Amino acid sequence: MYYLNMRYIKLFLLLLFPALLWGQENYSGKMSPYTNHFLSSFEYEKRELQKNRFEETAGVEEPNHVMYVNSFIEINDGSDLVRIKECGVKVNSVLGEIITAQVPVDSLQVVAALPDVKRVQIGNPVEEKLDKAREITLVDKVQQGIDLPRSFMGKDVVVGIIDGGFEYGHIDFYASGKEELRIKRVWNQNNASGIPPKDFSYGTELSTISDILSARYDKKSDTHGTHVAGIAIGADMENLYYGVAPQADIVLVSLNKNSADNVAIVDGIKYIYDYAESVNKPCVINLSLGSYLGPHDGTSIFDICCDNLQGKGRLLVGAAGNEGRTNLHVSKTISPSDTLKTFFPSYSCIDIWGEADKTYDMRVVVYSKNTHKTVFTSDIITVSKINQKVYSLSESQDGASGKISITTENNPRNNKANAYLEFRINSIAADHYIGLMIWGEKGKVHVWGDKQTLFSDNEVEGWNEGDTQYTVNEVGGTGKRIISVGAYISKNEYTNIGGESITTGQTVGEIASFSSLGPTADNRMKPDISAPGAAIVSSFSSVMAIQPSQQSALISESVVDRSKFYYGVMSGTSMSAPFITGVLATWLEANPDLTPEDVRSILISTAVKSRDMDENMWGYGKIDAWDGLKEALNLLSVGIQSQTDYQKIIFAPSSGNRKFGIRFMEEDNNVTLSIHTVNGQLVYNQYFNHIPMKHEYSFALPNIDNGIYIISINGNNIDYRSKFIVR
């Protein structure tokens, strides 16, 4: 009997071993480098000593002593979610083949190994990024109804704000009569004391005015969300600082205080759109948030989700970012004999992306400037392969002390080799630097860092300095349908409530020095448009307004029914984005069916632009809310049409052979002809020093795809824009 039992046991083990092996290996390649890094760090740092730091950086929540992390899960078409839920997963948004969920950390690999699961990616961390402004952008004319059928203030439009630091009862969020609160819903994702929204597994929904006012704040340590919301929809019109769409309905989503991530943002977007659909109203959502993890080419899972959620009457606005003077990017066209070499700070997070279908190698070094030699050199890592490396350095041997973590893969969405690196260097010898070397197949490699990472050559010959190009951020600046907003200077001085005059040192009318720059990694123009974003006055949370640290930024206060409400100044693309959000709310009031593509075509037709404006700083130019609203009205009845100097230009679009003809009816100089897709990608550009009267010019674009395009012709006298269709 004993012999038979052993035989059965051996047979059982032989049958079990392949299953065990499958369970271990079948998640390989199904988790992003950042997710693999997360799991590695989790095992290392989940001790109680490290718990608080880990929660702050990774967004882990621990209800009922089970540690969850927000995640995107890509599934096969038609997959049943039962097996995923059996792993303890809390499913939230279902967006076709992508779902958002809270996944038990201990089950991440189990979920990734399921046959119906294509990929698991935990959320990338994100962070927070009007008196003169309304006049300069012609919002005043929109609100007054000058040369319009009536005034437009966002009535019957839902404006969603995903942010944090809200004072729900601020007077700015009431109707102009100060009796009706315009906030219709609040989802506090961080508050677990109440009932979550329908179909979501976390946070607390506030759906009645009494509940919203009783809550008062989402958190008392911040006023960012209050300020952002006031710019878009503030209605305290008895002072100078009301917003752009003061009659819009409001829905607020407060992000998790531990670590806001892009999974929670997607849930918030769906929640707001679902509410707008339930009341049959158009909607525009503001994201004054940022992240620098990702390919910056519109193929990230976050950008794909956002593109799919937008559509007719569903618009999304994002801040381009505030890194216009921060060298958090470096790139180079590498080859086997031409290496990208750069230095960066000891505490850094770095994301590297190559071109599609190309591979490259990399290594990390500790470099001595005194000896011009490397003291520490990592392995050579082929980035297109799955790797996970952790190095522990000691200063006596390696010139630095600390930990380096490297995870790599070939991304299945865009077929680009991707590496995520995290450096926690506690000490480093004098005149020693942490460096990165990349070489391989000829092609361009982009390297981005977090806000603490500044790439530098440290004045070492042959090493590469960082730059500010391609710094539009992943949350608001790289999607193909999101309207990305840069910032310019509408005001450069103000007087605070204490009578102190403060000057910013920037020039009115110029792009803000902090405004992040394009293009995207796939060479689309970003940002799309620019709006006032410096020294913008808007509502302040009352709790924050009385803090000593805020006194220099405090501008004024209002007293209503013996309650004080405050207004203060902030700067950033976090301020320019909600300005555009408010503008789009007025356009949606005029034309509730506007799509992101409609908005982009309106911006092309109406934005204020001069010849010296770099499109990767300004986008299409400065917002003109008034002309834009007229164009939104025109789209209701006219459809695709020419604008401006139609009498000076005769344009003959292709009838199928991709050939085009233009006749210039007037003489002009310094003429630029350009053609863009509705997504902002330049497909043709030609400059003419001089154009004689009745000059004819023809050209062919044999390789362009079918679709809608925008032609722009600008000279000393000509200002022509038109949409046309290629079939």
XYZ file of C-alpha atoms in Angstrom:
727
model
C 0.000 0.000 0.000
C 2.810 2.359 0.875
C 4.438 1.667 -2.495
C 1.220 2.398 -4.334
C 0.767 5.663 -2.447
C 4.258 6.822 -3.349
C 3.631 5.943 -6.978
C 0.436 8.003 -7.003
C 2.231 10.841 -5.249
C 5.002 10.804 -7.864
C 2.421 10.750 -10.653
C 0.538 13.621 -9.012
C 3.728 15.679 -8.762
C 4.577 14.992 -12.395
C 1.129 16.201 -13.428
C 1.257 19.162 -11.071
C 4.715 20.394 -12.054
C 3.730 21.698 -15.529
C 0.766 23.489 -13.962
C 3.021 25.115 -11.397
C 5.445 26.046 -14.132
C 2.608 27.484 -16.236
C 1.390 29.522 -13.262
C 4.844 31.000 -12.758
C 5.667 31.751 -16.361
C 2.310 32.638 -17.895
C 2.315 36.150 -16.444
C 5.744 36.818 -17.943
C 5.429 39.680 -20.408
C 1.898 40.468 -19.219
C 2.841 43.142 -16.693
C 4.337 46.565 -17.429
C 7.869 47.443 -16.235
C 6.403 49.810 -13.657
C 4.159 46.995 -12.354
C 7.113 44.603 -12.105
C 9.089 47.283 -10.289
C 6.140 47.797 -7.945
C 6.020 44.110 -7.026
C 9.760 43.961 -6.470
C 9.649 47.042 -4.252
C 6.581 45.756 -2.442
C 8.355 42.613 -1.331
C 11.323 44.704 -0.207
C 9.416 47.505 1.493
C 6.160 46.058 2.832
C 7.615 45.898 6.339
C 5.811 48.238 8.715
C 8.866 50.510 8.772
C 8.419 51.224 5.058
C 4.624 51.115 4.874
C 3.836 54.846 4.927
C 6.397 55.724 2.246
C 5.171 52.888 0.073
C 1.531 53.951 0.340
C 2.451 57.518 -0.599
C 4.379 56.493 -3.710
C 2.313 53.540 -4.921
C -1.261 54.383 -3.936
C -1.851 51.136 -2.070
C -5.052 50.969 -0.017
C -5.588 48.519 2.805
C -9.287 48.034 3.603
C -9.924 45.015 5.845
C -6.172 44.303 5.957
C -6.084 43.352 2.263
C -3.688 45.534 0.279
C -5.145 46.676 -3.055
C -3.662 48.675 -5.885
C -5.516 50.469 -8.708
C -4.876 48.727 -12.021
C -5.764 48.603 -15.685
C -6.523 45.048 -16.861
C -6.653 44.302 -20.580
C -8.789 41.278 -21.419
C -9.669 39.283 -24.510
C -12.825 40.299 -26.337
C -15.869 38.631 -24.831
C -14.066 37.451 -21.705
C -16.083 36.573 -18.616
C -15.007 38.582 -15.568
C -15.977 35.823 -13.124
C -12.493 34.286 -12.895
C -10.945 37.711 -12.408
C -13.385 38.526 -9.599
C -12.674 35.139 -7.996
C -9.128 36.423 -7.428
C -10.504 39.099 -5.111
C -10.479 41.801 -7.790
C -12.962 44.671 -7.421
C -13.975 45.677 -10.955
C -14.890 49.341 -11.498
C -15.022 50.714 -15.072
C -15.590 48.297 -17.966
C -14.376 49.970 -21.166
C -14.531 47.304 -23.855
C -11.363 45.228 -23.611
C -9.957 47.404 -20.810
C -11.232 47.371 -17.248
C -10.171 49.380 -14.222
C -10.047 47.555 -10.932
C -8.681 47.351 -7.423
C -6.465 44.269 -7.384
C -5.102 42.604 -4.231
C -1.349 43.071 -4.408
C -0.796 39.405 -3.606
C -2.998 38.461 -6.591
C -1.392 40.629 -9.292
C 0.645 37.768 -10.746
C -2.270 35.334 -10.437
C -4.556 37.712 -12.337
C -1.915 38.336 -15.014
C -1.544 34.572 -15.508
C -5.238 34.057 -16.319
C -5.726 32.988 -19.969
C -8.277 35.748 -20.651
C -5.971 38.481 -19.322
C -3.670 40.094 -21.868
C -1.965 42.610 -19.595
C -2.001 44.125 -16.113
C -0.701 47.621 -15.466
C -0.960 49.355 -12.108
C -1.805 53.048 -12.102
C 0.928 55.572 -12.799
C 1.169 58.284 -10.125
C -0.039 61.787 -10.990
C 0.222 65.147 -9.271
C -1.524 68.528 -9.294
C 0.021 70.725 -11.796
C -9.622 86.187 -13.957
C -10.343 89.640 -14.283
C -7.845 90.382 -17.138
C -8.114 86.872 -18.570
C -11.814 87.114 -19.518
C -11.276 90.413 -21.322
C -8.170 89.351 -23.260
C -9.761 86.112 -24.493
C -13.104 87.795 -25.361
C -14.990 85.674 -22.838
C -16.684 88.904 -21.719
C -18.314 89.208 -25.156
C -19.549 85.611 -24.947
C -21.053 86.223 -21.512
C -22.639 89.499 -22.655
C -23.959 88.029 -25.925
C -22.374 90.718 -28.116
C -23.148 89.986 -31.802
C -24.538 86.606 -30.718
C -28.124 85.304 -30.507
C -27.871 85.626 -26.691
C -25.363 85.323 -23.867
C -23.656 81.966 -23.245
C -22.557 80.945 -19.740
C -22.549 77.145 -19.830
C -26.236 76.689 -19.009
C -27.394 73.037 -19.168
C -23.813 71.817 -19.564
C -22.087 69.551 -17.027
C -18.554 70.610 -16.089
C -16.544 67.932 -14.306
C -13.441 68.713 -12.253
C -11.139 65.844 -11.229
C -8.777 67.266 -8.630
C -8.445 67.722 -4.871
C -8.787 70.481 -2.314
C -12.457 71.429 -2.738
C -14.523 73.672 -0.488
C -17.964 72.520 -1.574
C -19.850 75.458 -0.089
C -17.737 78.247 -1.585
C -19.977 81.027 -2.856
C -18.465 80.596 -6.341
C -20.272 77.253 -6.666
C -23.755 78.666 -6.105
C -26.004 80.100 -8.787
C -25.762 83.857 -9.178
C -28.716 84.352 -6.808
C -26.626 82.606 -4.120
C -29.488 80.325 -3.144
C -28.972 77.213 -5.291
C -25.800 75.111 -5.054
C -24.789 74.042 -8.566
C -22.752 71.014 -7.430
C -24.877 68.024 -8.470
C -22.593 65.162 -7.453
C -19.360 64.609 -5.523
C -17.290 61.429 -5.563
C -14.667 61.551 -2.826
C -12.455 58.651 -3.838
C -10.468 58.903 -0.614
C -13.373 58.705 1.859
C -14.347 55.127 2.707
C -16.961 56.040 5.325
C -19.928 56.173 2.954
C -21.412 54.362 -0.025
C -19.428 54.305 -3.305
C -21.098 55.313 -6.577
C -23.064 52.628 -8.379
C -20.757 50.158 -10.176
C -17.655 51.381 -8.305
C -15.991 49.714 -5.328
C -14.367 52.566 -3.434
C -14.841 56.063 -2.080
C -18.026 57.884 -1.077
C -20.625 59.510 -3.316
C -22.465 62.632 -2.180
C -25.644 63.040 -4.228
C -27.760 65.496 -2.239
C -27.144 69.163 -1.515
C -27.441 68.573 2.229
C -24.820 65.800 2.170
C -22.474 67.891 0.030
C -22.741 70.957 2.262
C -22.435 68.873 5.424
C -19.145 67.404 4.174
C -17.802 70.956 3.574
C -14.351 69.871 2.277
C -12.720 66.820 0.745
C -9.485 67.742 2.548
C -8.439 70.816 4.465
C -4.782 70.831 3.467
C -5.242 71.957 -0.148
C -7.092 74.545 -2.248
C -6.005 73.488 -5.731
C -9.388 72.042 -6.737
C -11.321 75.048 -5.411
C -9.127 77.408 -7.437
C -9.333 75.286 -10.600
C -13.123 74.922 -10.375
C -13.592 78.655 -9.787
C -11.753 79.490 -13.015
C -14.014 77.237 -15.067
C -17.398 77.751 -13.410
C -17.197 80.373 -10.632
C -20.390 82.452 -10.359
C -19.695 85.092 -7.684
C -20.246 87.900 -10.178
C -20.304 90.602 -7.518
C -16.497 90.582 -7.602
C -14.016 90.648 -10.483
C -12.961 87.038 -10.197
C -15.883 84.917 -11.410
C -15.349 82.112 -13.908
C -15.982 81.499 -17.587
C -19.133 79.324 -17.395
C -20.989 80.544 -14.278
C -24.263 78.774 -15.118
C -22.870 75.281 -15.696
C -23.778 72.290 -13.533
C -20.846 70.948 -11.509
C -19.629 67.415 -10.739
C -16.513 67.026 -8.585
C -14.243 63.997 -8.213
C -11.717 64.170 -5.389
C -8.670 62.002 -5.971
C -7.040 59.729 -3.415
C -4.817 61.647 -0.990
C -2.190 58.897 -0.714
C -1.266 58.744 -4.351
C -3.516 59.903 -7.146
C -3.100 57.643 -10.163
C -4.333 57.478 -13.719
C -6.611 54.481 -13.074
C -8.612 56.546 -10.582
C -8.748 59.373 -13.127
C -10.286 57.087 -15.775
C -12.873 55.977 -13.218
C -13.605 59.640 -12.476
C -14.019 60.481 -16.158
C -16.477 57.632 -16.675
C -18.391 58.598 -13.529
C -18.849 62.190 -14.708
C -19.816 61.232 -18.270
C -22.300 58.676 -16.889
C -23.944 61.370 -14.767
C -24.149 63.777 -17.725
C -25.740 61.055 -19.835
C -28.274 60.312 -17.084
C -29.492 63.940 -17.182
C -29.152 64.180 -20.994
C -26.646 67.041 -20.973
C -23.331 67.584 -22.782
C -20.207 67.487 -20.670
C -16.636 68.754 -20.518
C -14.133 67.506 -17.925
C -10.997 69.231 -16.651
C -7.743 67.458 -15.712
C -5.242 69.845 -14.126
C -2.983 66.893 -13.344
C 0.214 65.439 -14.689
C 2.481 62.395 -14.986
C 5.677 61.768 -16.922
C 5.541 57.966 -17.093
C 4.548 56.730 -20.526
C 5.410 56.711 -24.232
C 4.143 60.280 -24.905
C 2.725 59.143 -28.260
C -0.955 58.544 -27.513
C -0.592 54.758 -27.150
C -0.583 54.547 -23.348
C -3.487 52.618 -21.873
C -4.634 55.833 -20.172
C -4.715 57.768 -23.460
C -6.548 54.917 -25.196
C -9.207 54.858 -22.461
C -9.643 58.629 -22.651
C -9.879 58.591 -26.454
C -12.579 55.916 -26.292
C -14.608 57.714 -23.617
C -14.771 61.009 -25.537
C -17.186 61.692 -28.371
C -20.247 63.716 -29.316
C -20.975 66.077 -26.442
C -18.158 64.520 -24.404
C -15.031 66.670 -24.212
C -11.865 66.385 -22.139
C -9.341 69.136 -21.343
C -5.875 68.639 -19.867
C -3.009 70.768 -18.607
C 0.073 70.541 -20.825
C 2.389 70.673 -17.798
C 4.653 73.113 -15.977
C 8.071 71.871 -17.086
C 8.853 74.424 -19.788
C 12.082 75.363 -18.029
C 12.918 71.952 -16.543
C 15.324 69.592 -18.316
C 13.416 66.431 -17.495
C 13.817 65.068 -21.036
C 16.782 64.005 -23.132
C 16.805 62.281 -26.516
C 19.199 61.268 -29.246
C 19.322 59.313 -32.475
C 21.574 56.478 -31.372
C 23.462 53.812 -33.301
C 25.837 50.988 -32.357
C 28.670 53.538 -32.393
C 26.801 56.618 -31.147
C 25.697 56.444 -27.521
C 23.321 58.617 -25.522
C 25.068 59.447 -22.244
C 23.552 61.598 -19.529
C 23.707 62.242 -15.781
C 20.859 62.762 -13.309
C 20.223 63.191 -9.552
C 20.637 60.400 -7.026
C 16.902 60.118 -6.330
C 15.226 59.740 -9.717
C 12.559 57.806 -11.606
C 13.297 57.418 -15.319
C 11.224 56.099 -18.236
C 12.950 55.217 -21.544
C 11.237 54.581 -24.894
C 12.751 53.701 -28.257
C 11.280 53.579 -31.746
C 8.851 50.856 -32.799
C 10.423 47.581 -33.947
C 13.911 48.596 -32.817
C 16.002 47.449 -29.912
C 18.742 49.025 -27.867
C 21.075 48.226 -24.997
C 21.705 50.238 -21.858
C 23.761 50.289 -18.706
C 23.919 52.392 -15.547
C 27.215 53.729 -14.233
C 28.743 55.694 -11.378
C 31.209 58.089 -13.004
C 34.172 59.847 -11.388
C 34.775 63.296 -12.829
C 38.263 63.343 -11.310
C 39.507 60.150 -12.973
C 37.144 60.250 -15.988
C 36.394 56.577 -15.329
C 33.387 54.559 -14.261
C 33.579 53.265 -10.703
C 30.461 51.100 -10.996
C 29.024 49.568 -14.166
C 25.825 47.552 -14.357
C 25.235 44.643 -16.701
C 24.499 45.418 -20.335
C 20.715 45.174 -20.536
C 18.857 44.572 -23.806
C 15.746 46.650 -23.273
C 13.477 44.868 -25.771
C 13.699 41.738 -23.604
C 12.022 41.192 -20.254
C 14.527 42.024 -17.532
C 14.324 42.775 -13.848
C 17.551 43.861 -12.179
C 18.223 45.219 -8.708
C 21.655 46.520 -7.706
C 22.759 47.366 -4.166
C 25.724 49.749 -4.149
C 28.230 50.545 -1.416
C 30.116 53.835 -1.470
C 33.477 52.305 -0.592
C 33.363 49.946 -3.552
C 31.015 51.584 -6.068
C 31.373 55.300 -5.343
C 27.754 55.486 -4.181
C 25.493 53.808 -1.645
C 21.905 52.812 -2.318
C 19.613 50.818 -4.561
C 19.019 50.785 -8.327
C 16.013 48.973 -9.822
C 15.644 48.336 -13.580
C 12.720 46.641 -15.362
C 12.360 46.349 -19.152
C 10.056 44.947 -21.829
C 8.936 45.361 -25.421
C 5.579 47.128 -25.056
C 2.848 45.143 -26.867
C 0.711 48.231 -27.635
C 3.295 50.108 -29.685
C 6.115 47.553 -30.063
C 8.575 49.980 -28.482
C 11.335 48.847 -26.129
C 10.652 50.382 -22.715
C 12.709 50.583 -19.524
C 11.675 51.891 -16.116
C 14.495 52.773 -13.710
C 14.303 53.901 -10.106
C 17.278 55.223 -8.157
C 17.443 55.524 -4.374
C 21.040 56.590 -3.792
C 21.574 57.548 -0.153
C 25.110 58.897 -0.522
C 27.621 59.464 -3.294
C 31.309 60.327 -3.237
C 32.441 63.858 -4.087
C 32.617 64.591 -7.841
C 30.871 61.314 -8.650
C 27.703 61.172 -10.765
C 25.003 58.624 -11.574
C 24.898 58.130 -15.346
C 23.007 56.304 -18.075
C 24.333 54.976 -21.405
C 22.104 53.842 -24.301
C 23.145 52.497 -27.714
C 21.768 50.126 -30.357
C 19.946 50.051 -33.691
C 19.858 53.435 -35.391
C 16.806 55.261 -34.152
C 15.608 57.895 -31.731
C 15.455 57.174 -28.028
C 13.523 59.383 -25.581
C 14.257 59.520 -21.869
C 11.879 61.216 -19.400
C 12.297 61.742 -15.687
C 10.008 62.710 -12.847
C 9.901 66.277 -11.541
C 13.050 65.709 -9.461
C 15.062 64.444 -12.416
C 17.121 66.990 -14.330
C 19.302 65.513 -17.043
C 22.730 67.109 -17.379
C 26.129 66.671 -18.985
C 27.780 68.014 -15.796
C 30.277 69.687 -18.125
C 31.773 66.326 -19.087
C 32.735 66.139 -22.760
C 30.723 63.635 -24.781
C 27.784 63.523 -22.377
C 24.313 64.855 -23.213
C 22.512 67.794 -21.607
C 18.780 67.494 -20.979
C 16.204 69.712 -22.684
C 12.625 70.954 -22.368
C 11.313 69.506 -25.635
C 8.642 66.760 -25.515
C 7.756 67.776 -21.939
C 3.956 67.815 -22.383
C 2.771 65.417 -19.720
C 1.101 62.048 -20.122
C -2.213 62.824 -18.401
C -3.182 66.043 -20.142
C -0.757 66.486 -22.993
C -0.381 63.425 -25.207
C -3.800 61.922 -25.988
C -5.062 62.130 -29.553
C -8.501 63.529 -28.640
C -7.882 65.434 -25.411
C -7.571 69.216 -25.760
C -4.174 70.040 -24.242
C -3.648 73.555 -22.926
C -0.530 75.668 -22.557
C -0.299 78.911 -20.596
C 0.503 82.492 -21.544
C 0.837 85.695 -19.537
C -2.274 87.880 -19.283
C -1.134 89.664 -16.134
C 2.298 90.035 -14.543
C 1.570 91.959 -11.364
C -1.001 92.003 -8.595
C -1.609 93.477 -5.164
C -2.457 91.075 -2.369
C -4.910 91.592 0.457
C -2.152 93.023 2.635
C -1.421 95.789 0.112
C 1.841 94.245 -1.106
C 2.542 94.719 -4.837
C 4.012 91.616 -6.455
C 5.539 91.392 -9.937
C 6.104 88.044 -11.655
C 8.880 89.238 -13.964
C 7.247 87.802 -17.092
C 6.023 89.697 -20.155
C 2.309 90.148 -20.816
C 1.282 88.439 -24.050
C 4.191 85.977 -24.077
C 4.097 82.252 -23.449
C 4.641 81.431 -19.772
C 8.166 80.232 -19.136
C 6.840 77.248 -17.165
C 4.439 76.020 -19.884
C 5.525 72.580 -21.134
C 6.551 72.102 -24.746
C 5.648 69.648 -27.478
C 5.638 67.863 -29.737
C 4.525 64.363 -28.786
C 6.880 61.480 -29.462
C 4.920 60.695 -32.644
C 5.401 64.330 -33.747
C 1.874 65.625 -33.207
C 1.581 69.266 -32.263
C 0.963 69.804 -28.561
C -0.349 71.750 -26.773
C -3.478 72.365 -28.859
C -4.245 75.861 -27.574
C -2.999 78.414 -25.046
C -4.909 80.384 -22.429
C -4.093 82.716 -19.534
C -2.309 80.786 -16.797
C -0.137 83.162 -14.767
C -1.239 85.170 -11.720
C -4.830 83.979 -12.169
C -7.193 84.977 -9.350
C -9.896 82.495 -8.372
C -11.643 81.010 -5.364
C -9.599 79.810 -2.375
C -10.601 77.280 0.249
C -11.419 79.129 3.478
C -9.322 76.745 5.576
C -6.230 77.325 3.442
C -6.816 81.066 3.035
C -6.181 81.737 6.728
C -2.871 79.859 6.755
C 0.215 82.113 7.099
C 1.804 80.422 4.069
C -1.036 81.661 1.830
C -1.157 85.324 2.844
C 1.038 86.620 0.022
C -1.258 84.914 -2.530
C -4.528 86.078 -0.962
C -6.240 88.811 -3.020
C -9.694 89.511 -1.586
C -12.547 88.241 0.527
C -16.336 88.351 0.261
C -18.775 88.245 3.169
C -22.109 86.533 2.489
C -24.530 85.905 5.347
C -21.688 86.513 7.811
C -19.528 83.831 6.152
C -16.206 84.775 4.579
C -15.152 83.490 1.167
C -11.688 84.041 -0.235
C -9.926 84.595 -3.557
C -6.253 84.113 -4.284
C -3.690 83.894 -7.044
C -2.072 80.818 -8.579
C -0.061 80.157 -11.735
C 0.377 77.129 -13.968
C -1.200 75.189 -16.792
C -3.456 73.954 -13.975
C -5.041 77.401 -14.339
C -5.049 77.703 -18.141
C -6.733 74.292 -18.586
C -9.919 75.140 -16.622
C -10.118 78.421 -18.514
C -10.465 76.391 -21.721
C -12.822 73.984 -19.939
C -15.109 76.921 -19.180
C -14.865 78.175 -22.764
C -15.812 74.751 -24.113
C -18.792 74.681 -21.750
C -20.100 77.841 -23.434
C -19.479 76.283 -26.849
C -21.358 73.139 -25.789
C -24.267 75.315 -24.702
C -24.313 76.683 -28.251
C -23.749 73.298 -29.902
C -24.280 70.299 -27.569
C -23.070 67.797 -30.184
C -19.509 69.092 -30.508
C -16.868 66.366 -30.752
C -13.173 66.707 -29.890
C -12.489 66.893 -33.619
C -15.020 69.721 -34.014
C -13.318 71.625 -31.211
C -9.915 71.184 -32.781
C -11.172 72.465 -36.133
C -12.712 75.499 -34.383
C -9.399 76.214 -32.681
C -7.600 76.043 -36.009
C -10.103 78.448 -37.548
C -10.328 80.994 -34.762
C -7.231 80.959 -32.539
C -5.216 84.178 -32.483
C -1.796 83.434 -33.925
C 1.143 85.434 -35.200
C 3.941 84.270 -37.453
C 6.538 84.061 -34.695
C 4.520 81.687 -32.504
C 6.141 78.247 -32.221
C 3.308 75.718 -32.467
C 5.030 73.433 -29.960
C 4.791 76.243 -27.418
C 1.447 77.800 -28.368
C -0.464 75.102 -30.242
C -2.854 76.801 -32.646
C -2.391 80.072 -30.733
C -4.309 82.050 -28.111
C -7.921 81.138 -27.435
C -10.576 83.419 -28.928
C -13.711 82.368 -27.061
C -15.991 84.735 -28.992
C -15.055 83.758 -32.555
C -14.918 80.142 -31.436
C -18.496 80.278 -30.200
C -19.620 81.773 -33.497
C -17.955 78.880 -35.296
C -19.632 76.389 -32.946
C -22.970 77.913 -33.942
C -22.009 77.764 -37.626
C -21.283 74.040 -37.354
C -24.917 73.465 -36.396
C -26.141 74.428 -39.855
C -23.264 75.029 -42.229
C -20.996 72.048 -41.647
C -17.568 72.148 -43.240
C -16.879 75.623 -44.509
C -14.190 78.152 -45.373
C -13.457 81.074 -43.082
C -11.830 84.502 -43.243
C -10.199 85.610 -46.542
C -12.152 83.415 -48.958
C -12.174 86.220 -51.528
C -8.357 86.270 -51.647
C -7.879 82.517 -52.127
C -9.416 79.958 -54.455
C -8.647 76.480 -53.164
C -9.438 73.378 -55.235
C -9.239 70.238 -53.051
C -8.558 66.787 -54.408
C -11.321 64.895 -56.130
C -9.630 61.572 -55.425
C -6.140 61.851 -56.898
C -4.550 63.670 -53.916
C -3.708 66.728 -56.067
C -4.557 70.277 -55.019
C -4.617 73.695 -56.613
C -4.552 77.207 -55.148
C -5.045 80.566 -56.867
C -3.898 83.665 -55.005
C -6.214 86.520 -56.024
C -4.001 89.186 -54.410
C -0.278 89.826 -54.192
C 1.336 89.057 -50.839
C 4.673 88.469 -49.105
C 5.922 86.057 -46.419
C 3.216 83.501 -47.116
C 3.094 80.174 -45.279
C 0.890 77.332 -46.534
C 0.298 74.462 -44.108
C -2.026 71.465 -43.897
C -2.828 69.663 -40.641
C -4.936 66.691 -39.671
C -7.760 67.464 -37.255
C -5.520 65.925 -34.578
C -2.933 68.623 -35.203
C -0.333 66.633 -37.136
C 1.424 68.637 -39.836
C 1.296 66.877 -43.220
C 2.428 69.685 -45.537
C 4.239 72.998 -45.155
C 5.500 75.484 -47.766
C 6.874 79.025 -47.453
C 6.741 81.675 -50.215
C 8.810 84.828 -49.978
C 6.577 86.541 -52.566
C 3.272 85.650 -54.250
C 2.239 87.683 -57.343
C -1.409 88.479 -58.042
C -3.387 85.571 -59.565
C -0.487 83.206 -58.997
C -1.449 79.530 -59.249
C 0.229 76.844 -57.179
C -0.388 73.103 -57.309
C 0.936 70.247 -55.211
C 0.266 66.574 -54.519
C 0.038 64.568 -51.305
C -0.112 60.986 -52.576
C 0.404 59.330 -49.183
C -2.182 61.048 -46.987
C -5.068 59.024 -45.577
C -8.761 59.641 -46.118
C -10.244 62.085 -43.636
C -10.784 65.731 -42.729
C -7.884 68.181 -43.053
C -7.366 71.874 -42.354
C -5.506 74.151 -44.757
C -4.077 77.438 -43.443
C -2.567 80.191 -45.599
C -1.066 83.173 -43.763
C 0.837 86.130 -45.173
C 1.266 89.813 -44.521
C -2.266 90.362 -45.850
C -3.827 86.910 -46.217
C -5.427 85.007 -43.337
C -7.205 81.966 -44.789
C -8.343 78.725 -43.141
C -10.593 76.005 -44.472
C -11.526 72.401 -43.811
C -11.634 69.875 -46.635
C -12.246 66.167 -47.025
C -9.969 63.642 -48.718
C -11.804 60.508 -49.843
